[in-house]
PDB file of C-alpha atoms in Angstrom:
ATOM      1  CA  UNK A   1     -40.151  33.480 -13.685  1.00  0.00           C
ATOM      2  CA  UNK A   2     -38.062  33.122 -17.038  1.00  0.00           C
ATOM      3  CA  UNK A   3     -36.841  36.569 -18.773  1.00  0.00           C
ATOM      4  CA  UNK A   4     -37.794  37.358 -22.419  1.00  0.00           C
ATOM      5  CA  UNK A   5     -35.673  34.518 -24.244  1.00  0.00           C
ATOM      6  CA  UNK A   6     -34.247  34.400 -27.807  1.00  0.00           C
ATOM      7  CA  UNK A   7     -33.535  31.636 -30.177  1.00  0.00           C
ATOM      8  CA  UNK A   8     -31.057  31.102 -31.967  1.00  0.00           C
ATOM      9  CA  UNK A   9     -28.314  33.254 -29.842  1.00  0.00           C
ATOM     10  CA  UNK A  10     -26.046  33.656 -33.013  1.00  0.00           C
ATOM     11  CA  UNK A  11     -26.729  33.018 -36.373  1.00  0.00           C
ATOM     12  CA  UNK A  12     -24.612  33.063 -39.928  1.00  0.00           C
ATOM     13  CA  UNK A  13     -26.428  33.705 -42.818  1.00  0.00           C
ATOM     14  CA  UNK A  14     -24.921  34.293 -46.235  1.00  0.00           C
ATOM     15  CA  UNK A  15     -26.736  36.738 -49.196  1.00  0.00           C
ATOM     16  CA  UNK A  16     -30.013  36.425 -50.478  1.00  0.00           C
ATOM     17  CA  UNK A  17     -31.111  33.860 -47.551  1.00  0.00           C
ATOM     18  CA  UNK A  18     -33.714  34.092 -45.200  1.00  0.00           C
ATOM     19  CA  UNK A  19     -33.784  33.825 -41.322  1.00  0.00           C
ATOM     20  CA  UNK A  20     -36.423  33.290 -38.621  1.00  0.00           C
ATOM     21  CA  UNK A  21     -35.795  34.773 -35.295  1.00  0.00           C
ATOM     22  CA  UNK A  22     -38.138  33.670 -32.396  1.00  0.00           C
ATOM     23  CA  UNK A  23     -38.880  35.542 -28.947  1.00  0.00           C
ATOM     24  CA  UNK A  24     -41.067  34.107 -26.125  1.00  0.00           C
ATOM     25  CA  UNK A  25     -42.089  36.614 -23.918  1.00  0.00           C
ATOM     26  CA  UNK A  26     -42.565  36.841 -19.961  1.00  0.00           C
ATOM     27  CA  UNK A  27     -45.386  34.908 -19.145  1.00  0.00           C
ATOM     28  CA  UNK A  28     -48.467  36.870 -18.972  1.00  0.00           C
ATOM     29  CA  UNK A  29     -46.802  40.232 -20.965  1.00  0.00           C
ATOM     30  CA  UNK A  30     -48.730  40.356 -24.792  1.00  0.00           C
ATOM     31  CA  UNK A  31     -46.826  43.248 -26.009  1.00  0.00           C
ATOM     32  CA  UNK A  32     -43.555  41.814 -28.264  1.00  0.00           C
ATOM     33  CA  UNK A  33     -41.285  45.134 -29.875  1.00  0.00           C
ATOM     34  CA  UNK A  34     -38.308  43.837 -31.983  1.00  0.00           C
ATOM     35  CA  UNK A  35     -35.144  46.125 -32.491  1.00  0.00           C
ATOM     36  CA  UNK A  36     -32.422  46.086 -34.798  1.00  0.00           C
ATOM     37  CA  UNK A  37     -28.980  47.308 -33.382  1.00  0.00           C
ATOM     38  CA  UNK A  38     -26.090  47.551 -35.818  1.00  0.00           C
ATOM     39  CA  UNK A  39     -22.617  47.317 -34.636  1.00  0.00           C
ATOM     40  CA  UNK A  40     -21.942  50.991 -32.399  1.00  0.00           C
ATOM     41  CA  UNK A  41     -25.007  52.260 -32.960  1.00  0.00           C
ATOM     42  CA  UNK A  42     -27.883  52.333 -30.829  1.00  0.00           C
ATOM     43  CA  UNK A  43     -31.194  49.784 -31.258  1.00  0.00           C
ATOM     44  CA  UNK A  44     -33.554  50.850 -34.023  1.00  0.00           C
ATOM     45  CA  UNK A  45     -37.275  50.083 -33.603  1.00  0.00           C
ATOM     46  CA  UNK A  46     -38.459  47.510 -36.279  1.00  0.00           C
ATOM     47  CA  UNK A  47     -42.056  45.989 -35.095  1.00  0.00           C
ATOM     48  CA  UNK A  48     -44.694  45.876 -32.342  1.00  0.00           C
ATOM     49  CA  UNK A  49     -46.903  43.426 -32.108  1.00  0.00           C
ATOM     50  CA  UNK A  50     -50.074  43.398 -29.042  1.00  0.00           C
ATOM     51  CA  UNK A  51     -52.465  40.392 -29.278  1.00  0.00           C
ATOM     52  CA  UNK A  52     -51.094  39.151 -32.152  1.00  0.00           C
ATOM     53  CA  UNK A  53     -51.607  42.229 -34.495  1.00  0.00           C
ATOM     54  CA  UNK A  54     -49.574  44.811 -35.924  1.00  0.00           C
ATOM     55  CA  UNK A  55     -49.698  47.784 -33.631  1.00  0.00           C
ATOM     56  CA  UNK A  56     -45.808  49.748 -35.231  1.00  0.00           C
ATOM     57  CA  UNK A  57     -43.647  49.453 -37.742  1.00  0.00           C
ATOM     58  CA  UNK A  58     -40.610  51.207 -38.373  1.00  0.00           C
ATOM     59  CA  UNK A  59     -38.604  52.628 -41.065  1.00  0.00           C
ATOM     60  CA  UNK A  60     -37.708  49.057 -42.376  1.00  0.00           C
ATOM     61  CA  UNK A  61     -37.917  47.663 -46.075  1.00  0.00           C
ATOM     62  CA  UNK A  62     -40.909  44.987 -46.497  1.00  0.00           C
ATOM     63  CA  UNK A  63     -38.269  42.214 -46.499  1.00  0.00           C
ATOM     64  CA  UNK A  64     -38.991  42.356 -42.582  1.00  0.00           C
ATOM     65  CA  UNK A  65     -41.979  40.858 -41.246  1.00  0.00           C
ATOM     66  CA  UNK A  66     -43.118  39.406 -38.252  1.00  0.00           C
ATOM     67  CA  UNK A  67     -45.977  37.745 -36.658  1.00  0.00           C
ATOM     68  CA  UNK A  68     -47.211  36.744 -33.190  1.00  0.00           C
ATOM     69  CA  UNK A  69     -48.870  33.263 -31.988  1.00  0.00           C
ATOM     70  CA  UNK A  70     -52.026  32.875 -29.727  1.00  0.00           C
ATOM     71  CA  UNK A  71     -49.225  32.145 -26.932  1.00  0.00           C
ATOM     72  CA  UNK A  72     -47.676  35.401 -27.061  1.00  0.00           C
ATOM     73  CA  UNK A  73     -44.295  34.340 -28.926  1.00  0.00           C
ATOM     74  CA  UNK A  74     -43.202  35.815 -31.713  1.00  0.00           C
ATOM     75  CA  UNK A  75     -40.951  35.298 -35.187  1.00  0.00           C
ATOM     76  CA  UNK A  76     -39.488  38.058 -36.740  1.00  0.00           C
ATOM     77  CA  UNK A  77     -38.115  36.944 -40.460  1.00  0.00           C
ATOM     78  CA  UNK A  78     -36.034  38.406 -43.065  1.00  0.00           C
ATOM     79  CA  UNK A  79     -36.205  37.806 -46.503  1.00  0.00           C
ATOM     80  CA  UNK A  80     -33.408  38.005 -49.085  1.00  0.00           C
ATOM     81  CA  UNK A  81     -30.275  39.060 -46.558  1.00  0.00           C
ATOM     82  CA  UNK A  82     -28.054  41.539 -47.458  1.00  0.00           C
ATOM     83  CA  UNK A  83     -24.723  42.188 -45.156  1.00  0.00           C
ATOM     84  CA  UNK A  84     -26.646  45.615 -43.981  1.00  0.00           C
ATOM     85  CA  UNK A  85     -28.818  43.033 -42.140  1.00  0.00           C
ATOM     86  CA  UNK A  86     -25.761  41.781 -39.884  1.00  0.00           C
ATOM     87  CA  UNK A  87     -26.787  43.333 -36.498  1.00  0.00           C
ATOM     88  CA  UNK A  88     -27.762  42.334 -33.270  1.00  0.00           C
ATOM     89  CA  UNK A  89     -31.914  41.594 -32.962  1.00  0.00           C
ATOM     90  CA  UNK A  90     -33.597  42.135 -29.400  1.00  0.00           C
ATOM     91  CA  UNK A  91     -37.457  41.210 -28.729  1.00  0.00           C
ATOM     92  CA  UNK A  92     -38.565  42.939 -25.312  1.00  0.00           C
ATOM     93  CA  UNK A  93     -41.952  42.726 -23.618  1.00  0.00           C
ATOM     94  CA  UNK A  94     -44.319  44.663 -21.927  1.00  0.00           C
ATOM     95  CA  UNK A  95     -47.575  43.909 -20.274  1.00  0.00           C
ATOM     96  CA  UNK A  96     -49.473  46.005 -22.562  1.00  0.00           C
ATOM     97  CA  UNK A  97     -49.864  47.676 -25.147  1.00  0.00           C
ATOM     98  CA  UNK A  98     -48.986  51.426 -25.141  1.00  0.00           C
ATOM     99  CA  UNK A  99     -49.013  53.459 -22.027  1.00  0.00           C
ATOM    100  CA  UNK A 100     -45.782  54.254 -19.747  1.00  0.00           C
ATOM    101  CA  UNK A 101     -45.021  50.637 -19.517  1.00  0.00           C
ATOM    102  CA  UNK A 102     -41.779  49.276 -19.330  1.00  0.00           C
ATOM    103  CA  UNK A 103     -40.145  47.029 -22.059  1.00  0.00           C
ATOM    104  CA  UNK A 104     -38.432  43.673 -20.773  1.00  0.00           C
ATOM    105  CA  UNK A 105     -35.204  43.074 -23.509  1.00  0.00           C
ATOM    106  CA  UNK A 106     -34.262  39.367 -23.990  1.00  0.00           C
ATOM    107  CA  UNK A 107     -30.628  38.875 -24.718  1.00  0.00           C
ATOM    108  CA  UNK A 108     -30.806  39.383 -27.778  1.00  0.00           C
ATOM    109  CA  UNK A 109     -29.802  37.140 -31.129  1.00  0.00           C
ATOM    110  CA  UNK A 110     -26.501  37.846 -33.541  1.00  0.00           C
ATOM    111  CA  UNK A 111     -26.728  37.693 -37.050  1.00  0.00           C
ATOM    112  CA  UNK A 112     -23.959  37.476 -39.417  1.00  0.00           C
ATOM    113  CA  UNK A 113     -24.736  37.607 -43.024  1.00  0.00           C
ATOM    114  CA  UNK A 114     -21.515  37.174 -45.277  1.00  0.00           C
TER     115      UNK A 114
ATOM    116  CA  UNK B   1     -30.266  65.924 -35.196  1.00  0.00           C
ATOM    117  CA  UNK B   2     -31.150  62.668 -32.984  1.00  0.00           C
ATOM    118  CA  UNK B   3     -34.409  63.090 -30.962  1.00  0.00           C
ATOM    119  CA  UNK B   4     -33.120  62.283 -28.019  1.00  0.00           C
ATOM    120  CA  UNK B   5     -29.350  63.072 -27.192  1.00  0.00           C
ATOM    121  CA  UNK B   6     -26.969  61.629 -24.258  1.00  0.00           C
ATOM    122  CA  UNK B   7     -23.660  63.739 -23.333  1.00  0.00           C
ATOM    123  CA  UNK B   8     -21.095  62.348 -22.815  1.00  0.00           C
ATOM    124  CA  UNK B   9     -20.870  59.915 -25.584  1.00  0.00           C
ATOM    125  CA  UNK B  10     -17.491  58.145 -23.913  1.00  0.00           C
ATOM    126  CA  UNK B  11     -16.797  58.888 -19.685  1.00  0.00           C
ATOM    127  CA  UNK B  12     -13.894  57.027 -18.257  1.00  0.00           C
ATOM    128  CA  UNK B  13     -13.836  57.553 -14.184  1.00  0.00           C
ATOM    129  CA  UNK B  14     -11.912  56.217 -11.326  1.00  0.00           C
ATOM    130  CA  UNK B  15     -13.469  54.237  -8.835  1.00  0.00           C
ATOM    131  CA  UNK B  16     -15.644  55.906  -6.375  1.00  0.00           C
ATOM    132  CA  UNK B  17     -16.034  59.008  -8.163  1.00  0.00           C
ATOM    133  CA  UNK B  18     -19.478  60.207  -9.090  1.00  0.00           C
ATOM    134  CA  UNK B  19     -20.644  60.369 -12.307  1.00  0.00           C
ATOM    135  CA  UNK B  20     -23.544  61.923 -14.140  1.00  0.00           C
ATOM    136  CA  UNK B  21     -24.497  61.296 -17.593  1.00  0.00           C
ATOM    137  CA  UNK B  22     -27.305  63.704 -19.304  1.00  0.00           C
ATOM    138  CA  UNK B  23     -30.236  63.019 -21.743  1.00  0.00           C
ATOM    139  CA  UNK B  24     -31.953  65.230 -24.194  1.00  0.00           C
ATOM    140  CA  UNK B  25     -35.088  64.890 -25.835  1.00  0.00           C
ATOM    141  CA  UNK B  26     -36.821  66.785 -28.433  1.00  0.00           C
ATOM    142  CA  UNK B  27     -40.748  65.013 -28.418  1.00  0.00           C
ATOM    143  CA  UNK B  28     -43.225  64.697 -26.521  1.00  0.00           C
ATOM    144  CA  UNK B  29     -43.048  61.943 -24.145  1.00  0.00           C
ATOM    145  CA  UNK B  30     -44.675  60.147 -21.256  1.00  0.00           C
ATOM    146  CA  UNK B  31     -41.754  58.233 -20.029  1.00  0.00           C
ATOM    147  CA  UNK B  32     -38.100  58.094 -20.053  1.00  0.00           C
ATOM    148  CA  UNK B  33     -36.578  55.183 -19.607  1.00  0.00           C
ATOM    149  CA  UNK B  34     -32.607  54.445 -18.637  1.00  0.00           C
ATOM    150  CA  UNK B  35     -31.370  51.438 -19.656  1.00  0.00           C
ATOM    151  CA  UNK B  36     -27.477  49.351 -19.257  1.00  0.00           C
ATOM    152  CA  UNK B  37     -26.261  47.264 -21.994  1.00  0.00           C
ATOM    153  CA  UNK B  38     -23.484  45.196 -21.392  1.00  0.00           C
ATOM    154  CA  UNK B  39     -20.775  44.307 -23.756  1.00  0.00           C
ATOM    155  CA  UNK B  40     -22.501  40.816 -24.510  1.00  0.00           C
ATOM    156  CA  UNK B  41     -25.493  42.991 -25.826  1.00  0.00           C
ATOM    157  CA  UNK B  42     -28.151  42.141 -23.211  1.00  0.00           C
ATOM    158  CA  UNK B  43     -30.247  45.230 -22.268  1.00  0.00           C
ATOM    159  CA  UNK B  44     -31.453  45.792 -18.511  1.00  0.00           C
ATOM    160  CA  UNK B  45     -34.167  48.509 -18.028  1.00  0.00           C
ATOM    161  CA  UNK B  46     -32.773  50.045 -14.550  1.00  0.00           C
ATOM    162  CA  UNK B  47     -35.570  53.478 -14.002  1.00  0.00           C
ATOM    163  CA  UNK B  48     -38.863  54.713 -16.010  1.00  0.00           C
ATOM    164  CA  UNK B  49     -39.567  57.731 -15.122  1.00  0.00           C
ATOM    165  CA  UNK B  50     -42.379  60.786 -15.824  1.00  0.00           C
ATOM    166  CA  UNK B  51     -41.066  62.758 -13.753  1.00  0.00           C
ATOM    167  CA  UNK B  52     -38.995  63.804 -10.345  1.00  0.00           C
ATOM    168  CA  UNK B  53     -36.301  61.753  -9.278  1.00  0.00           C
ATOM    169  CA  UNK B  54     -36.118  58.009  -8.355  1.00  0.00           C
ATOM    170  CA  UNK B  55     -33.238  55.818  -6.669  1.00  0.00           C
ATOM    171  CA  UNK B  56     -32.193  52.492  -6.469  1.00  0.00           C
ATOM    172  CA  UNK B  57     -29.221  51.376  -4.530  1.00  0.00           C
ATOM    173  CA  UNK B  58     -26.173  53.485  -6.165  1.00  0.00           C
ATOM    174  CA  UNK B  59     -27.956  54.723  -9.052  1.00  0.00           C
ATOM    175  CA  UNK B  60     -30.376  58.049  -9.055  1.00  0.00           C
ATOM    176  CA  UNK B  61     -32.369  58.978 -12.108  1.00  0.00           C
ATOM    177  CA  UNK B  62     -34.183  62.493 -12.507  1.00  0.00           C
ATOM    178  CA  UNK B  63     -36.142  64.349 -14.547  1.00  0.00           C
ATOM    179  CA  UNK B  64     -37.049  67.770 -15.867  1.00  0.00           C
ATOM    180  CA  UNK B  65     -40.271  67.693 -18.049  1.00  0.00           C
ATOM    181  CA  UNK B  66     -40.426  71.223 -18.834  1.00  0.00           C
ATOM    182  CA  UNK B  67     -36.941  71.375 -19.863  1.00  0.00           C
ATOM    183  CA  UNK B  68     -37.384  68.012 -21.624  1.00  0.00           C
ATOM    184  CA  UNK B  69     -33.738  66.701 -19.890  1.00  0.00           C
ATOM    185  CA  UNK B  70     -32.758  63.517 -17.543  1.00  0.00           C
ATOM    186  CA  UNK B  71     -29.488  62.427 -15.630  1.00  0.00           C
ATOM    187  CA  UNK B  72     -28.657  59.629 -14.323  1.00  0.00           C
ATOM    188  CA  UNK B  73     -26.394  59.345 -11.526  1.00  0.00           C
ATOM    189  CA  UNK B  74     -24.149  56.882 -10.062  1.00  0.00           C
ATOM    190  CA  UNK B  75     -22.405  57.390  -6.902  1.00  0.00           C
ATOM    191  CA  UNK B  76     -19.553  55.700  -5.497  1.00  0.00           C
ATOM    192  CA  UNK B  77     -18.751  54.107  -9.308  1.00  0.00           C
ATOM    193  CA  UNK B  78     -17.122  50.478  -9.209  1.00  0.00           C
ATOM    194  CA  UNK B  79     -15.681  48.943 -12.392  1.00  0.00           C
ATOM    195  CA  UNK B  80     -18.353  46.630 -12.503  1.00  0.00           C
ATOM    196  CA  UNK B  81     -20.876  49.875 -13.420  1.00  0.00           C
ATOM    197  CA  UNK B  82     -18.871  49.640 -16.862  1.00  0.00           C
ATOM    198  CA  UNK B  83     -21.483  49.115 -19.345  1.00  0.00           C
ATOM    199  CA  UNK B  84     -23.248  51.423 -21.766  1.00  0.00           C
ATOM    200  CA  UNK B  85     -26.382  53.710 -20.559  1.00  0.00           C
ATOM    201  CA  UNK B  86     -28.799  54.509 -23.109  1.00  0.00           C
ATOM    202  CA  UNK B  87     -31.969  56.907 -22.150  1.00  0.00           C
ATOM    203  CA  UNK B  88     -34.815  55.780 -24.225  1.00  0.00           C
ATOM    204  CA  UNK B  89     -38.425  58.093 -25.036  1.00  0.00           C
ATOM    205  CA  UNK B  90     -41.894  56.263 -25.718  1.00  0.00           C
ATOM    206  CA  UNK B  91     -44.319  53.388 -24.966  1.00  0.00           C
ATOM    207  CA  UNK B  92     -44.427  50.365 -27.343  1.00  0.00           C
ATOM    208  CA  UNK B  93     -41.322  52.026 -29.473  1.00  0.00           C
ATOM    209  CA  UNK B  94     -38.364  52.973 -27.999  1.00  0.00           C
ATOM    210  CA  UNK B  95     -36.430  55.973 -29.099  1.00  0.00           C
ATOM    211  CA  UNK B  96     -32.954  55.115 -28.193  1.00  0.00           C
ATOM    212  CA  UNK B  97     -30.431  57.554 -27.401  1.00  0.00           C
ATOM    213  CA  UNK B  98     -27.080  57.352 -28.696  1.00  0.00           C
ATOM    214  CA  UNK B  99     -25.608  55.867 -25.765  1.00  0.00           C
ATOM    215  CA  UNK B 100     -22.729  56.216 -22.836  1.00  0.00           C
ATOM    216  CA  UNK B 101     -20.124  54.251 -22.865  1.00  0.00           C
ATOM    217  CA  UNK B 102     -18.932  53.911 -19.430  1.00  0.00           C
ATOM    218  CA  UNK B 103     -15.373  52.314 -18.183  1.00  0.00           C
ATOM    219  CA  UNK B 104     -14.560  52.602 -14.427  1.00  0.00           C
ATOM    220  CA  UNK B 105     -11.100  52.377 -13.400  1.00  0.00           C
ATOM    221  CA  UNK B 106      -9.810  50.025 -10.600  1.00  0.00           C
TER     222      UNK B 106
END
């Protein structure tokens, strides 16, 4: 069975665009978490999406948003870059929702914003 | 102050030695979770635990509920361990600890 995947694996953005990160999930998991991790620091949560709602959010400006398709997959986009927004963004999975359940990270996609 | 804590924040061993590397938390929790990242970024969940002690090959995990603190072990340490270990509280969110950076010496 395929691992969480990412596309695109790197990505260079310049100020005031917008981006659209995408995350497929392991088949059969319906819980998608994204997390931003800036350069040395450790992942910050951003989103959680369970059967395609909004179950978290964290302590991000509303230039983040993200959505989740009847399939499971999921697009996180970010409006207006600024260079704060150059980090690494990982999508992991989980089978539910909640619970001690364990999160499944995909690899993960690099954004530069100059 | 972080709500969850890792000591030490850089370990550099020789091969073979054994080496231990302690989490703190501060919340209430039904999981821990230790987790490798690698210098390419990906992140590979390696133990969840809610309590006791688990093992898997070279690597032991435990835990201490009460006193809200985790170690993860790794005996007989090869370079190839060299990674960062993160400890990580919650369910659907992640608390992230602030990380291990491990380098094992040929």
């Amino acid at each position: 069975d395929a691992g969480v995947t990412q596309s695109p694996t790197h990505l260079i953005k310049t100020r005031g665009q917008h981006v659209t990160l995408r995350c497929s999930p392991i088949s059969g998991h319906k819980s998608v978490s994204w997390y931003q991790q800036v350069l040395g620091q450790g992942p910050q949560f951003i989103f959680q999406y369970y059967e395609k709602e909004e179950r978290g959010r964290g302590n991000f400006p509303d230039r983040f948003s993200a959505r989740q398709f009847p399939n499971y997959s999921s697009e996180l986009n970010v409006n207006a870059l600024l260079l704060g927004d150059s980090a690494l963004y990982l999508c992991a999975s989980s089978l539910d929702d909640g619970g001690a359940d364990t999160q499944y990270f995909g690899p993960g996609t690099r954004l530069t914003v100059l | 102050k972080n709500e969850v804590e890792q000591s030490p924040q850089n370990l550099t061993a020789q091969e073979g030695e054994f080496i231990t590397i302690n989490c703190s938390y501060s919340v209430g929790i039904s999981a821990l979770h230790w987790l490798q990242q690698h210098p390419g970024g990906g992140i590979v969940s390696l133990f969840m635990l809610s309590s006791g002690k688990k093992k898997h090959g070279r690597l032991i995990a435990t835990i201490n509920i009460q006193e809200k603190h985790s170690s993860l072990h790794i005996t007989a340490s090869h370079p190839r361990d060299s990674a960062v270990y993160i400890c990580a509280v919650g369910t659907y969110k992640y608390i992230f600890g602030t990380g291990t950076r491990l380098k094992v010496l040929a």
